[in-house]
CSV table of C-alpha atoms in Angstrom, one decimal:
chain,number,residue,atom,x,y,z
A,1305,UNK,CA,52.0,57.6,60.8
A,1306,UNK,CA,53.6,57.7,57.3
A,1307,UNK,CA,54.8,54.2,57.9
A,1308,UNK,CA,51.3,52.9,58.7
A,1309,UNK,CA,49.8,54.6,55.5
A,1310,UNK,CA,52.5,52.9,53.4
A,1311,UNK,CA,51.7,49.6,55.0
A,1312,UNK,CA,47.9,50.0,54.4
A,1313,UNK,CA,48.5,51.0,50.8
A,1314,UNK,CA,50.7,47.9,50.3
A,1315,UNK,CA,48.0,45.7,51.8
A,1316,UNK,CA,45.3,47.2,49.7
A,1317,UNK,CA,47.4,46.8,46.6
A,1318,UNK,CA,47.9,43.1,47.4
A,1319,UNK,CA,44.2,42.7,47.9
A,1320,UNK,CA,43.4,44.3,44.5
A,1321,UNK,CA,46.0,42.1,42.8
A,1322,UNK,CA,44.5,39.0,44.4
A,1323,UNK,CA,41.0,40.1,43.2
A,1324,UNK,CA,42.3,40.8,39.7
A,1325,UNK,CA,43.9,37.4,39.6
A,1326,UNK,CA,40.7,35.7,40.8
A,1327,UNK,CA,38.6,37.5,38.1
A,1328,UNK,CA,41.2,36.6,35.5
A,1329,UNK,CA,41.2,33.0,36.6
A,1330,UNK,CA,37.4,32.9,36.4
A,1331,UNK,CA,37.3,34.3,32.9
A,1332,UNK,CA,40.0,31.9,31.8
A,1333,UNK,CA,38.0,28.9,33.3
A,1334,UNK,CA,34.8,30.1,31.6
A,1335,UNK,CA,36.6,30.4,28.2
A,1336,UNK,CA,38.0,26.9,28.6
A,1337,UNK,CA,34.6,25.4,29.4
A,1338,UNK,CA,33.1,27.1,26.4
A,1339,UNK,CA,35.8,25.7,24.2
A,1340,UNK,CA,35.4,22.2,25.6
A,1341,UNK,CA,31.6,22.4,25.0
A,1342,UNK,CA,32.0,23.5,21.5
A,1343,UNK,CA,34.5,20.7,20.8
A,1344,UNK,CA,32.0,18.2,22.3
A,1345,UNK,CA,29.2,19.5,20.2
A,1346,UNK,CA,31.3,19.3,17.1
A,1347,UNK,CA,32.3,15.8,17.9
A,1348,UNK,CA,28.6,14.8,18.5
A,1349,UNK,CA,27.7,16.4,15.2
A,1350,UNK,CA,30.5,14.6,13.4
A,1351,UNK,CA,29.4,11.3,14.9
A,1352,UNK,CA,25.8,12.0,13.9
A,1353,UNK,CA,26.8,12.8,10.4
A,1354,UNK,CA,28.9,9.7,10.2
A,1355,UNK,CA,25.9,7.6,11.5
A,1356,UNK,CA,23.6,9.3,9.0
A,1357,UNK,CA,26.0,8.4,6.3
A,1358,UNK,CA,26.2,4.8,7.3
A,1359,UNK,CA,24.5,2.6,4.8
A,1360,UNK,CA,21.3,1.1,6.1
A,1361,UNK,CA,20.8,-2.7,5.9
A,1362,UNK,CA,19.2,-3.6,2.5
A,1363,UNK,CA,15.9,-4.8,4.0
A,1364,UNK,CA,15.0,-1.4,5.5
A,1365,UNK,CA,14.3,-0.2,2.0
A,1366,UNK,CA,11.4,-2.7,1.9
A,1367,UNK,CA,10.0,-3.0,5.4
A,1368,UNK,CA,10.3,-1.8,8.9
A,1369,UNK,CA,9.7,-4.4,11.6
A,1370,UNK,CA,8.5,-7.3,9.4
A,1371,UNK,CA,10.1,-9.9,7.2
A,1372,UNK,CA,12.4,-8.0,4.9
A,1373,UNK,CA,13.9,-10.4,2.5
A,1374,UNK,CA,12.3,-11.2,-0.8
A,1375,UNK,CA,10.6,-14.4,0.4
A,1376,UNK,CA,9.4,-12.5,3.5
A,1377,UNK,CA,10.5,-15.4,5.7
A,1378,UNK,CA,12.8,-13.9,8.2
A,1379,UNK,CA,14.1,-10.8,9.9
A,1380,UNK,CA,17.6,-9.6,9.4
A,1381,UNK,CA,19.7,-7.7,11.8
A,1382,UNK,CA,22.1,-4.8,10.9
A,1383,UNK,CA,24.8,-7.2,9.8
A,1384,UNK,CA,22.4,-9.2,7.6
A,1385,UNK,CA,22.2,-12.2,9.9
A,1386,UNK,CA,19.0,-14.1,10.2
A,1387,UNK,CA,17.1,-14.6,13.4
A,1388,UNK,CA,13.7,-15.8,14.3
A,1389,UNK,CA,11.0,-13.2,13.8
A,1390,UNK,CA,8.2,-12.4,16.3
A,1391,UNK,CA,4.8,-14.1,16.4
A,1392,UNK,CA,2.4,-11.6,14.9
A,1393,UNK,CA,-0.8,-10.7,16.6
A,1394,UNK,CA,-3.4,-10.8,13.8
A,1395,UNK,CA,-5.4,-8.1,15.5
A,1396,UNK,CA,-2.5,-5.7,15.5
A,1397,UNK,CA,-3.4,-2.5,13.7
A,1398,UNK,CA,0.0,-1.7,12.2
A,1399,UNK,CA,1.9,-4.9,11.3
A,1400,UNK,CA,4.3,-3.2,8.9
A,1401,UNK,CA,5.2,0.0,7.2
A,1402,UNK,CA,6.2,0.1,3.6
A,1403,UNK,CA,9.0,2.6,3.2
A,1404,UNK,CA,9.5,4.6,0.1
A,1405,UNK,CA,12.3,6.4,-1.7
A,1406,UNK,CA,12.1,9.4,-3.9
A,1407,UNK,CA,13.7,9.0,-7.3
A,1408,UNK,CA,15.5,12.1,-8.3
A,1409,UNK,CA,17.1,13.3,-11.6
A,1410,UNK,CA,18.8,16.5,-12.5
A,1411,UNK,CA,15.5,18.2,-13.4
A,1412,UNK,CA,12.6,16.4,-11.8
A,1413,UNK,CA,11.6,14.6,-8.5
A,1414,UNK,CA,9.2,11.7,-8.9
A,1415,UNK,CA,6.4,11.7,-6.3
A,1416,UNK,CA,6.6,8.6,-4.1
A,1417,UNK,CA,3.8,6.4,-2.9
A,1418,UNK,CA,3.1,4.9,0.5
A,1419,UNK,CA,0.4,2.4,1.6
A,1420,UNK,CA,-1.7,5.3,3.0
A,1421,UNK,CA,-1.9,6.9,-0.5
A,1422,UNK,CA,-4.0,3.9,-1.8
A,1423,UNK,CA,-7.8,3.5,-1.7
A,1424,UNK,CA,-8.4,-0.2,-1.9
A,1425,UNK,CA,-11.9,-1.3,-2.7
A,1426,UNK,CA,-13.3,-4.9,-2.6
A,1427,UNK,CA,-16.6,-5.6,-4.4
A,1428,UNK,CA,-18.7,-8.2,-2.7
A,1429,UNK,CA,-22.3,-9.3,-2.0
A,1430,UNK,CA,-24.3,-10.3,1.1
A,1431,UNK,CA,-24.5,-13.9,-0.1
A,1432,UNK,CA,-20.6,-14.1,-0.1
A,1433,UNK,CA,-19.8,-12.4,3.2
A,1434,UNK,CA,-19.4,-15.6,5.2
A,1435,UNK,CA,-17.8,-17.7,2.4
A,1436,UNK,CA,-15.4,-15.1,1.0
A,1437,UNK,CA,-14.8,-12.2,3.4
A,1438,UNK,CA,-13.7,-14.2,6.4
A,1439,UNK,CA,-10.5,-15.5,4.7
A,1440,UNK,CA,-9.7,-12.0,3.5
A,1441,UNK,CA,-10.3,-10.4,6.9
A,1442,UNK,CA,-8.0,-13.0,8.5
A,1443,UNK,CA,-5.2,-12.6,5.9
A,1444,UNK,CA,-4.3,-9.7,3.7
A,1445,UNK,CA,-6.9,-7.2,5.1
A,1446,UNK,CA,-4.8,-7.1,8.4
A,1447,UNK,CA,-2.0,-5.6,6.3
A,1448,UNK,CA,-4.1,-2.7,4.9
A,1449,UNK,CA,-7.0,-2.4,7.4
A,1450,UNK,CA,-7.2,1.4,7.3
A,1451,UNK,CA,-6.9,1.6,3.5
A,1452,UNK,CA,-9.4,-1.2,2.5
A,1453,UNK,CA,-13.2,-0.8,2.1
A,1454,UNK,CA,-15.8,-3.5,1.2
A,1455,UNK,CA,-18.7,-2.5,-1.1
A,1456,UNK,CA,-21.7,-4.7,-0.7
A,1457,UNK,CA,-25.5,-4.6,-1.3
A,1458,UNK,CA,-26.9,-5.0,2.2
A,1459,UNK,CA,-26.4,-3.9,5.8
A,1460,UNK,CA,-24.5,-6.6,7.9
A,1461,UNK,CA,-23.7,-5.7,11.4
A,1462,UNK,CA,-21.5,-8.7,12.0
A,1463,UNK,CA,-19.2,-7.9,9.0
A,1464,UNK,CA,-19.3,-4.2,9.6
A,1465,UNK,CA,-17.8,-5.0,13.0
A,1466,UNK,CA,-15.3,-7.5,11.5
A,1467,UNK,CA,-14.1,-4.9,9.0
A,1468,UNK,CA,-13.8,-2.1,11.6
A,1469,UNK,CA,-16.8,-0.3,10.0
A,1470,UNK,CA,-15.3,-0.5,6.5
A,1471,UNK,CA,-18.3,-2.2,5.0
A,1472,UNK,CA,-20.3,0.1,2.7
A,1473,UNK,CA,-23.9,-0.7,1.6
A,1474,UNK,CA,-24.1,0.6,-1.9
A,1475,UNK,CA,-27.9,0.2,-2.1
A,1476,UNK,CA,-27.3,-1.7,-5.4
A,1477,UNK,CA,-29.0,-5.0,-6.4
A,1478,UNK,CA,-27.6,-8.2,-5.0
A,1479,UNK,CA,-27.7,-9.8,-8.4
A,1480,UNK,CA,-24.7,-10.4,-10.6
A,1481,UNK,CA,-26.0,-8.7,-13.8
A,1482,UNK,CA,-24.1,-5.8,-15.5
A,1483,UNK,CA,-26.4,-3.1,-14.0
A,1484,UNK,CA,-25.7,-4.3,-10.5
A,1485,UNK,CA,-22.0,-4.5,-11.1
A,1486,UNK,CA,-21.8,-1.1,-12.7
A,1487,UNK,CA,-23.8,0.3,-9.8
A,1488,UNK,CA,-21.3,-0.9,-7.2
A,1489,UNK,CA,-18.3,0.3,-9.3
A,1490,UNK,CA,-19.9,3.7,-9.5
A,1491,UNK,CA,-20.1,3.9,-5.7
A,1492,UNK,CA,-16.5,2.6,-5.5
A,1493,UNK,CA,-15.3,5.3,-7.9
A,1494,UNK,CA,-17.2,8.2,-6.3
A,1495,UNK,CA,-15.9,7.1,-2.8
A,1496,UNK,CA,-12.4,7.1,-4.1
A,1497,UNK,CA,-12.8,10.6,-5.5
A,1498,UNK,CA,-14.1,11.8,-2.1
A,1499,UNK,CA,-11.1,10.1,-0.3
A,1500,UNK,CA,-8.5,12.4,-1.9
A,1501,UNK,CA,-6.2,9.3,-2.1
A,1502,UNK,CA,-3.6,9.1,-4.9
A,1503,UNK,CA,-4.5,5.7,-6.2
A,1504,UNK,CA,-7.8,3.7,-6.7
A,1505,UNK,CA,-7.2,-0.1,-6.7
A,1506,UNK,CA,-10.3,-2.3,-7.2
A,1507,UNK,CA,-10.4,-6.0,-6.4
A,1508,UNK,CA,-13.0,-8.7,-6.1
A,1509,UNK,CA,-13.9,-10.7,-3.1
A,1510,UNK,CA,-12.2,-13.8,-4.6
A,1511,UNK,CA,-8.8,-12.0,-4.7
A,1512,UNK,CA,-5.8,-12.2,-2.4
A,1513,UNK,CA,-3.8,-9.0,-2.5
A,1514,UNK,CA,-0.1,-9.1,-1.8
A,1515,UNK,CA,-0.1,-5.6,-0.2
A,1516,UNK,CA,3.7,-4.9,-0.1
A,1517,UNK,CA,4.0,-5.9,-3.8
A,1518,UNK,CA,1.0,-3.6,-4.7
A,1519,UNK,CA,2.8,-0.7,-3.0
A,1520,UNK,CA,6.1,-1.5,-4.7
A,1521,UNK,CA,4.4,-1.6,-8.1
A,1522,UNK,CA,2.6,1.7,-7.7
A,1523,UNK,CA,5.9,3.3,-6.6
A,1524,UNK,CA,7.1,2.8,-10.2
A,1525,UNK,CA,4.4,5.2,-11.5
A,1526,UNK,CA,3.7,8.9,-11.0
A,1527,UNK,CA,0.1,9.4,-9.6
A,1528,UNK,CA,0.1,12.9,-11.1
A,1529,UNK,CA,0.1,11.3,-14.6
A,1530,UNK,CA,-2.7,9.3,-16.2
A,1531,UNK,CA,-2.3,5.6,-15.4
A,1532,UNK,CA,-4.7,2.7,-15.9
A,1533,UNK,CA,-2.9,-0.4,-14.6
A,1534,UNK,CA,-4.2,-4.0,-14.9
A,1535,UNK,CA,-4.3,-7.1,-16.9
A,1536,UNK,CA,-6.6,-8.1,-19.7
A,1537,UNK,CA,-8.1,-11.6,-19.9
A,1538,UNK,CA,-8.5,-11.6,-23.7
A,1539,UNK,CA,-5.9,-11.9,-26.4
A,1540,UNK,CA,-7.0,-9.0,-28.5
A,1541,UNK,CA,-8.8,-5.7,-28.0
A,1542,UNK,CA,-12.5,-6.0,-27.4
A,1543,UNK,CA,-14.7,-4.9,-30.4
A,1544,UNK,CA,-18.2,-3.6,-29.8
A,1545,UNK,CA,-20.7,-1.9,-32.0
A,1546,UNK,CA,-20.8,1.9,-31.8
A,1547,UNK,CA,-24.4,2.4,-31.1
A,1548,UNK,CA,-24.2,6.1,-32.0
A,1549,UNK,CA,-22.6,5.5,-35.4
A,1550,UNK,CA,-24.0,2.2,-36.6
A,1551,UNK,CA,-22.5,0.1,-38.2
A,1552,UNK,CA,-19.1,1.3,-37.0
A,1553,UNK,CA,-17.1,-0.7,-34.4
A,1554,UNK,CA,-15.1,0.4,-31.4
A,1555,UNK,CA,-12.0,-1.4,-30.3
A,1556,UNK,CA,-10.4,-1.1,-26.8
A,1557,UNK,CA,-8.6,-3.0,-24.1
A,1558,UNK,CA,-9.9,-3.4,-20.6
A,1559,UNK,CA,-8.4,-4.7,-17.3
A,1560,UNK,CA,-10.4,-7.6,-16.0
A,1561,UNK,CA,-11.9,-6.8,-12.6
A,1562,UNK,CA,-11.3,-10.3,-11.4
A,1563,UNK,CA,-7.6,-9.7,-11.4
A,1564,UNK,CA,-7.8,-6.2,-10.0
A,1565,UNK,CA,-6.8,-2.8,-11.5
A,1566,UNK,CA,-5.5,0.6,-10.4
A,1567,UNK,CA,-6.2,4.1,-11.5
A,1568,UNK,CA,-4.1,7.2,-10.7
A,1569,UNK,CA,-5.8,10.2,-9.2
A,1570,UNK,CA,-4.9,12.3,-12.3
A,1571,UNK,CA,-6.8,9.9,-14.5
A,1572,UNK,CA,-9.7,9.6,-12.0
A,1573,UNK,CA,-10.1,13.4,-12.1
A,1574,UNK,CA,-10.3,13.3,-15.9
A,1575,UNK,CA,-12.9,10.6,-15.7
A,1576,UNK,CA,-15.0,12.6,-13.1
A,1577,UNK,CA,-17.1,14.6,-15.6
A,1578,UNK,CA,-17.9,11.3,-17.5
A,1579,UNK,CA,-18.3,8.8,-14.7
A,1580,UNK,CA,-19.1,10.4,-11.4
A,1581,UNK,CA,-22.5,10.9,-9.8
A,1582,UNK,CA,-24.0,7.8,-11.4
A,1583,UNK,CA,-22.9,8.6,-14.9
A,1584,UNK,CA,-20.8,5.4,-14.8
A,1585,UNK,CA,-24.0,3.4,-14.6
A,1586,UNK,CA,-25.5,5.2,-17.6
A,1587,UNK,CA,-22.4,4.5,-19.7
A,1588,UNK,CA,-22.5,0.8,-18.7
A,1589,UNK,CA,-26.2,0.7,-19.7
A,1590,UNK,CA,-25.4,2.4,-23.0
A,1591,UNK,CA,-22.8,-0.1,-24.1
A,1592,UNK,CA,-24.6,-3.0,-22.3
A,1593,UNK,CA,-21.5,-4.4,-20.8
A,1594,UNK,CA,-20.3,-5.0,-17.2
A,1595,UNK,CA,-18.3,-2.8,-14.9
A,1596,UNK,CA,-14.7,-3.7,-15.8
A,1597,UNK,CA,-15.5,-3.4,-19.5
A,1598,UNK,CA,-17.2,-0.1,-18.9
A,1599,UNK,CA,-14.1,1.2,-17.1
A,1600,UNK,CA,-11.9,0.2,-20.1
A,1601,UNK,CA,-14.4,1.9,-22.5
A,1602,UNK,CA,-14.3,5.2,-20.6
A,1603,UNK,CA,-10.5,5.2,-20.2
A,1604,UNK,CA,-9.4,3.9,-23.6
A,1605,UNK,CA,-12.2,4.9,-25.9
A,1606,UNK,CA,-13.6,8.1,-24.4
A,1607,UNK,CA,-10.4,9.5,-22.9
A,1608,UNK,CA,-7.9,7.8,-25.3
A,1609,UNK,CA,-5.6,6.7,-22.4
A,1610,UNK,CA,-4.0,3.3,-22.8
A,1611,UNK,CA,-4.1,0.3,-20.4
A,1612,UNK,CA,-0.6,-0.5,-19.0
A,1613,UNK,CA,-0.4,-4.3,-18.6
A,1614,UNK,CA,0.8,-5.5,-15.2
A,1615,UNK,CA,1.6,-9.2,-15.5
A,1616,UNK,CA,1.6,-9.8,-11.7
A,1617,UNK,CA,-2.2,-9.4,-11.5
A,1618,UNK,CA,-4.0,-12.8,-11.7
A,1619,UNK,CA,-7.7,-13.6,-12.0
A,1620,UNK,CA,-9.6,-16.8,-11.7
A,1621,UNK,CA,-9.6,-17.0,-15.5
A,1622,UNK,CA,-6.0,-18.1,-15.3
A,1623,UNK,CA,-4.9,-21.6,-14.1
A,1624,UNK,CA,-3.5,-20.8,-10.7
A,1625,UNK,CA,-1.5,-24.1,-10.5
A,1626,UNK,CA,0.9,-22.8,-13.1
A,1627,UNK,CA,2.2,-20.1,-10.8
A,1628,UNK,CA,5.6,-21.3,-9.6
A,1629,UNK,CA,6.1,-21.3,-5.8
A,1630,UNK,CA,9.4,-19.5,-6.3
A,1631,UNK,CA,7.6,-16.6,-8.0
A,1632,UNK,CA,4.7,-16.3,-5.6
A,1633,UNK,CA,6.3,-13.5,-3.5
A,1634,UNK,CA,6.7,-11.3,-6.6
A,1635,UNK,CA,3.0,-11.5,-7.6
A,1636,UNK,CA,0.4,-8.9,-6.7
A,1637,UNK,CA,-3.0,-10.7,-6.9
A,1638,UNK,CA,-4.3,-14.2,-6.8
A,1639,UNK,CA,-7.7,-15.8,-7.2
A,1640,UNK,CA,-9.6,-19.1,-7.3
A,1641,UNK,CA,-12.6,-20.7,-8.9
A,1642,UNK,CA,-14.2,-24.1,-9.0
A,1643,UNK,CA,-16.2,-25.9,-11.6
A,1644,UNK,CA,-18.0,-28.8,-10.0
A,1645,UNK,CA,-15.4,-30.9,-8.2
A,1646,UNK,CA,-12.4,-29.2,-10.0
A,1647,UNK,CA,-10.7,-26.4,-8.1
A,1648,UNK,CA,-8.6,-23.7,-9.8
A,1649,UNK,CA,-6.3,-22.8,-6.9
A,1650,UNK,CA,-2.7,-22.3,-6.2
A,1651,UNK,CA,-0.6,-25.4,-5.9
A,1652,UNK,CA,0.8,-24.7,-2.5
A,1653,UNK,CA,1.6,-26.8,0.6
A,1654,UNK,CA,0.1,-25.8,3.9
A,1655,UNK,CA,-3.3,-26.3,5.4
A,1656,UNK,CA,-5.4,-29.2,4.3
A,1657,UNK,CA,-8.1,-28.6,1.7
A,1658,UNK,CA,-11.0,-28.9,4.2
A,1659,UNK,CA,-9.6,-26.0,6.3
A,1660,UNK,CA,-8.2,-24.0,3.3
A,1661,UNK,CA,-10.0,-24.9,0.1
A,1662,UNK,CA,-9.0,-21.6,-1.7
A,1663,UNK,CA,-5.4,-21.9,-0.5
A,1664,UNK,CA,-5.4,-18.3,0.8
A,1665,UNK,CA,-4.5,-19.2,4.3
A,1666,UNK,CA,-1.6,-21.3,3.0
A,1667,UNK,CA,-0.6,-18.5,0.7
A,1668,UNK,CA,-0.6,-16.0,3.6
A,1669,UNK,CA,1.5,-18.2,5.8
A,1670,UNK,CA,3.9,-18.8,2.9
A,1671,UNK,CA,4.4,-15.0,2.6
A,1672,UNK,CA,4.1,-14.2,6.4
A,1673,UNK,CA,4.9,-17.4,8.3
A,1674,UNK,CA,5.1,-15.6,11.7
A,1675,UNK,CA,1.3,-14.9,11.9
A,1676,UNK,CA,-0.1,-16.5,14.9
A,1677,UNK,CA,-2.4,-18.9,13.0
A,1678,UNK,CA,0.4,-20.3,10.8
A,1679,UNK,CA,1.8,-23.7,11.6
A,1680,UNK,CA,5.2,-24.1,13.2
C-alpha cells in the first residue's frame, strides 16, 4: 500500500512538472512573439521615416499629375527621366493640383495659397459670349473651372451650361460706358466678399490666364496683408481734378483691367465700407472714370495703399509679338486686339489664323501639349 502511494505521488509530481514546463514554454513563446512584433514595427517605422525623408523629385513642388517642368511639356518620373504624358480629356474636372509650401522663419509662418483660395472673375457681355468665351472655356477655364466666374449683362442658357452654371447676370447695361463697367465690377467685388476666398483676381474676356503661374505669383504674398497686384498701362501716375477741393489735383496709379489685377482679402475687407453694396458705382460716377481707374482711386487715394507692379500681366495695350517664346511659360496673362486688318497677337506657331485668330489655342497647346485638341 505504501509502495502504491509513493508511486502515485511520483506520477502526480511528474504530471505537475510537465504542466509547469508547458506553461513556461507558452509564456516564453508569447514573449518571443511580442519581441518579434515590436522589432517588425520598429523596422517599419524606420523605413517609413526613411521614405518620408527621401527627397521628392523637383517637379512635385510645382504639379501633381501634369507636366511639371518649366516649359510644361513633359512628365518626369522619380529619377527625372522624361516620358510621354497622357492625353488630357478637356472635360476632366481636375486636371492638376498646384501644390504649395509654407515658408517658415524663426518667428513667423507665412500663410500659403492654393488654387482654391482664389476667386477668379471674368467680365464679359452678351455680344461677346460666342466670339470670346468659347476659346476661354476650351482652354484655361478647364484648369480653374470651380474657381472662375463670368459676369455678364444678360441671361444665356447655352453659356450658363458651358460654364457649369458659373455665368452671373449682373443686371448691368450691355454698353461699354464707365457706368456699365463700374456696375459689373461692383457685382464682382461683392461676390468675392461673399465667397470668403483669400484672393480676388479680375480679368477681361480677352485675357488668357496662365493659371499655375497665377497661383505661384500669389504664393509670394501674404493674403492677410494689404496687396493690390497688377500692372499699369501708363508711364506716370494718373492725375485727376479733386472735385471736392477744386482746383486741387489727385495723383494715383491704377492697374489696367485689361491685363488683370488681384486684391488680397485683407485689402478687400478694408475696401468694403467704401465700395460694397453699390458704393463702388457711386465712386466711379463721382470721379467720372471707368472701373479699373475707380479701383485704383479707392485703393491708392482713399486707402493710401500702393499698387505692386507685376510685370507678368499683359494687356492688349502692349504689343504681344514682342513676348519671346522662351518666356511665355513664365507670364501670367496675355491678351489680343485688332485694328482693322492688323492683329495684335502673340507670335506663336500652332493652328492657322482662320482656326485660331487670337492665338489662344496655340498658346494653350504650347503650355499644355497633351490636351486632346492639340496637334501631335
